[in-house]
Amino acid sequence: MKVPGVRKYVEFYQFEPRKVGKFHSSFKIPSSAILVGQATRVLYRSDKLNPTTGVDEGVIDYFHDHKDGVKVYRVDRDAEGPERRVPTFITGHKGLWRIGYCLGFSYTDHAGKAIKAEASDPLPELYALPSGKQALLVVQGKRRVLALIWGGNLRIEARGIVN
């Protein structure tokens, strides 16, 4: 049986998943989210093997600086900005794969102010679509999407998040 996302997981981590799990039965990707601004950075913790050497370097904290076109969308009540429909290429997924723990992200809001969203324990997880293209989802406890990051030339490759 083919499980969506396993191919990208293996490409990213350089090893087979130890287990394939499910989200909570109440988990749903929202159909709309609030556009809060231009993504500038995402921070995550992962235990992937070094994609160049194949060496296990242990758990490492990574960051990725985003380029133009990548936007941050939040789903909490405090988010300010225009509501946008979440594209069907995200809501219609057939499985997500875990990149690692999300340590936070930052963005520039509509007024040009730099905003840092820092994660706290228990850390949410950072997921990607099976294709590894165009979207990141910050998910708490396999139950609730906290934020979505999509747009531009965002993708996930063996070396990490790129755009």
Short mmCIF file of C-alpha atoms in Angstrom, two decimals:
data_model
loop_
_atom_site.label_atom_id
_atom_site.label_comp_id
_atom_site.label_asym_id
_atom_site.label_seq_id
_atom_site.Cartn_x
_atom_site.Cartn_y
_atom_site.Cartn_z
CA MET A 1 0.00 0.00 0.00
CA LYS A 2 1.35 3.42 -0.97
CA VAL A 3 1.08 6.02 1.75
CA PRO A 4 1.01 9.66 0.56
CA GLY A 5 4.05 11.64 1.64
CA VAL A 6 6.36 8.69 2.41
CA ARG A 7 8.46 9.27 -0.73
CA LYS A 8 9.10 12.92 0.25
CA TYR A 9 9.73 11.89 3.87
CA VAL A 10 12.43 9.44 2.75
CA GLU A 11 13.95 12.04 0.40
CA PHE A 12 14.05 14.60 3.23
CA TYR A 13 15.15 12.40 6.15
CA GLN A 14 17.27 9.95 4.15
CA PHE A 15 15.64 6.98 5.92
CA GLU A 16 12.29 5.17 6.05
CA PRO A 17 9.72 6.36 8.59
CA ARG A 18 9.70 4.42 11.85
CA LYS A 19 5.92 4.59 11.85
CA VAL A 20 3.10 6.11 9.85
CA GLY A 21 0.45 7.66 12.06
CA LYS A 22 -2.89 9.35 11.79
CA PHE A 23 -4.20 12.69 12.85
CA HIS A 24 -6.90 12.95 15.49
CA SER A 25 -10.39 12.26 14.11
CA SER A 26 -11.29 15.94 14.63
CA PHE A 27 -8.35 17.19 12.52
CA LYS A 28 -9.34 19.31 9.54
CA ILE A 29 -7.44 21.79 7.42
CA PRO A 30 -9.47 25.00 7.55
CA SER A 31 -11.14 26.22 4.37
CA SER A 32 -10.16 29.82 5.16
CA ALA A 33 -7.41 31.62 7.07
CA ILE A 34 -6.33 35.17 7.81
CA LEU A 35 -3.49 36.54 5.67
CA VAL A 36 -1.24 38.20 8.26
CA GLY A 37 1.76 39.08 6.11
CA GLN A 38 4.88 38.27 4.13
CA ALA A 39 6.78 35.26 5.54
CA THR A 40 10.38 36.03 6.49
CA ARG A 41 11.59 32.95 8.39
CA VAL A 42 10.55 29.55 9.71
CA LEU A 43 12.43 27.68 12.44
CA TYR A 44 12.17 23.94 12.96
CA ARG A 45 13.84 21.04 14.76
CA SER A 46 14.52 17.85 12.83
CA ASP A 47 16.52 14.65 13.18
CA LYS A 48 17.10 14.12 9.47
CA LEU A 49 20.38 12.73 8.19
CA ASN A 50 22.77 15.15 6.55
CA PRO A 51 21.54 15.13 2.91
CA THR A 52 25.08 15.59 1.54
CA THR A 53 26.98 13.07 3.65
CA GLY A 54 24.23 10.76 4.94
CA VAL A 55 25.68 11.17 8.44
CA ASP A 56 23.41 11.17 11.48
CA GLU A 57 24.25 14.48 13.17
CA GLY A 58 21.46 14.15 15.75
CA VAL A 59 18.61 16.55 16.29
CA ILE A 60 19.37 19.97 14.79
CA ASP A 61 17.52 23.27 14.84
CA TYR A 62 17.19 24.72 11.34
CA PHE A 63 15.93 28.01 9.97
CA HIS A 64 14.86 29.03 6.51
CA ASP A 65 14.60 32.61 5.29
CA HIS A 66 11.71 33.05 2.86
CA LYS A 67 11.77 35.05 -0.34
CA ASP A 68 9.01 37.17 -1.87
CA GLY A 69 5.68 35.58 -2.52
CA VAL A 70 5.56 33.33 0.55
CA LYS A 71 2.77 34.40 2.92
CA VAL A 72 1.74 33.52 6.47
CA TYR A 73 -1.88 32.75 7.30
CA ARG A 74 -3.20 32.29 10.81
CA VAL A 75 -6.44 30.73 11.99
CA ASP A 76 -6.65 32.14 15.53
CA ARG A 77 -9.18 34.77 16.56
CA ASP A 78 -6.50 37.40 17.25
CA ALA A 79 -5.23 37.38 13.66
CA GLU A 80 -5.73 40.64 11.80
CA GLY A 81 -5.93 40.88 8.04
CA PRO A 82 -8.03 39.80 5.11
CA GLU A 83 -9.62 36.38 5.18
CA ARG A 84 -8.50 34.16 2.32
CA ARG A 85 -9.72 30.83 1.04
CA VAL A 86 -7.19 28.04 1.59
CA PRO A 87 -6.47 26.55 -1.87
CA THR A 88 -7.81 23.09 -2.64
CA PHE A 89 -4.28 21.82 -3.29
CA ILE A 90 -3.86 22.22 0.48
CA THR A 91 -7.33 21.33 1.78
CA GLY A 92 -7.66 18.37 -0.58
CA HIS A 93 -4.47 16.65 0.60
CA LYS A 94 -4.27 12.90 0.78
CA GLY A 95 -1.81 12.91 3.66
CA LEU A 96 0.84 15.11 5.19
CA TRP A 97 4.39 14.31 6.22
CA ARG A 98 6.17 15.64 9.26
CA ILE A 99 9.24 17.83 8.75
CA GLY A 100 9.87 18.23 12.47
CA TYR A 101 8.90 20.41 15.38
CA CYS A 102 8.03 24.02 14.64
CA LEU A 103 10.08 26.36 16.82
CA GLY A 104 8.42 29.45 15.39
CA PHE A 105 8.13 31.65 12.35
CA SER A 106 8.29 35.32 11.53
CA TYR A 107 6.64 37.63 9.06
CA THR A 108 6.19 41.27 8.17
CA ASP A 109 2.61 42.36 8.82
CA HIS A 110 0.50 44.66 6.63
CA ALA A 111 1.86 47.76 8.42
CA GLY A 112 5.48 46.68 7.82
CA LYS A 113 6.06 45.56 11.41
CA ALA A 114 8.25 42.49 12.00
CA ILE A 115 6.32 39.83 13.94
CA LYS A 116 7.86 36.76 15.60
CA ALA A 117 5.66 33.83 16.52
CA GLU A 118 7.61 31.73 19.01
CA ALA A 119 6.48 28.22 19.88
CA SER A 120 6.35 26.89 23.42
CA ASP A 121 5.97 23.42 24.92
CA PRO A 122 4.35 21.30 23.83
CA LEU A 123 5.89 22.25 20.50
CA PRO A 124 3.64 22.15 17.44
CA GLU A 125 4.77 20.11 14.47
CA LEU A 126 5.62 21.35 10.99
CA TYR A 127 4.06 19.39 8.12
CA ALA A 128 4.25 19.49 4.33
CA LEU A 129 2.08 18.25 1.50
CA PRO A 130 2.91 14.88 -0.11
CA SER A 131 4.34 16.70 -3.16
CA GLY A 132 6.68 18.77 -0.97
CA LYS A 133 5.56 21.87 -2.86
CA GLN A 134 4.10 25.22 -1.91
CA ALA A 135 2.85 24.77 1.65
CA LEU A 136 3.81 24.28 5.28
CA LEU A 137 1.29 23.65 8.04
CA VAL A 138 1.89 24.28 11.75
CA VAL A 139 -0.18 21.70 13.62
CA GLN A 140 -0.74 21.36 17.37
CA GLY A 141 -1.16 17.89 18.83
CA LYS A 142 -2.22 16.31 15.53
CA ARG A 143 -5.57 18.01 16.15
CA ARG A 144 -5.51 21.65 15.07
CA VAL A 145 -3.86 23.78 12.37
CA LEU A 146 -2.39 26.92 13.96
CA ALA A 147 -0.92 28.53 10.85
CA LEU A 148 -0.28 27.90 7.18
CA ILE A 149 2.61 29.18 5.09
CA TRP A 150 2.26 29.06 1.33
CA GLY A 151 3.02 30.81 -1.93
CA GLY A 152 5.93 31.82 -4.09
CA ASN A 153 8.30 29.06 -5.03
CA LEU A 154 8.16 27.38 -1.60
CA ARG A 155 9.10 23.69 -1.60
CA ILE A 156 10.79 21.07 0.51
CA GLU A 157 13.77 19.16 -0.86
CA ALA A 158 16.34 16.79 0.64
CA ARG A 159 18.45 19.76 1.75
CA GLY A 160 15.48 21.37 3.54
CA ILE A 161 12.93 24.10 2.94
CA VAL A 162 13.79 26.18 -0.13
CA ASN A 163 12.31 28.89 -2.33
#
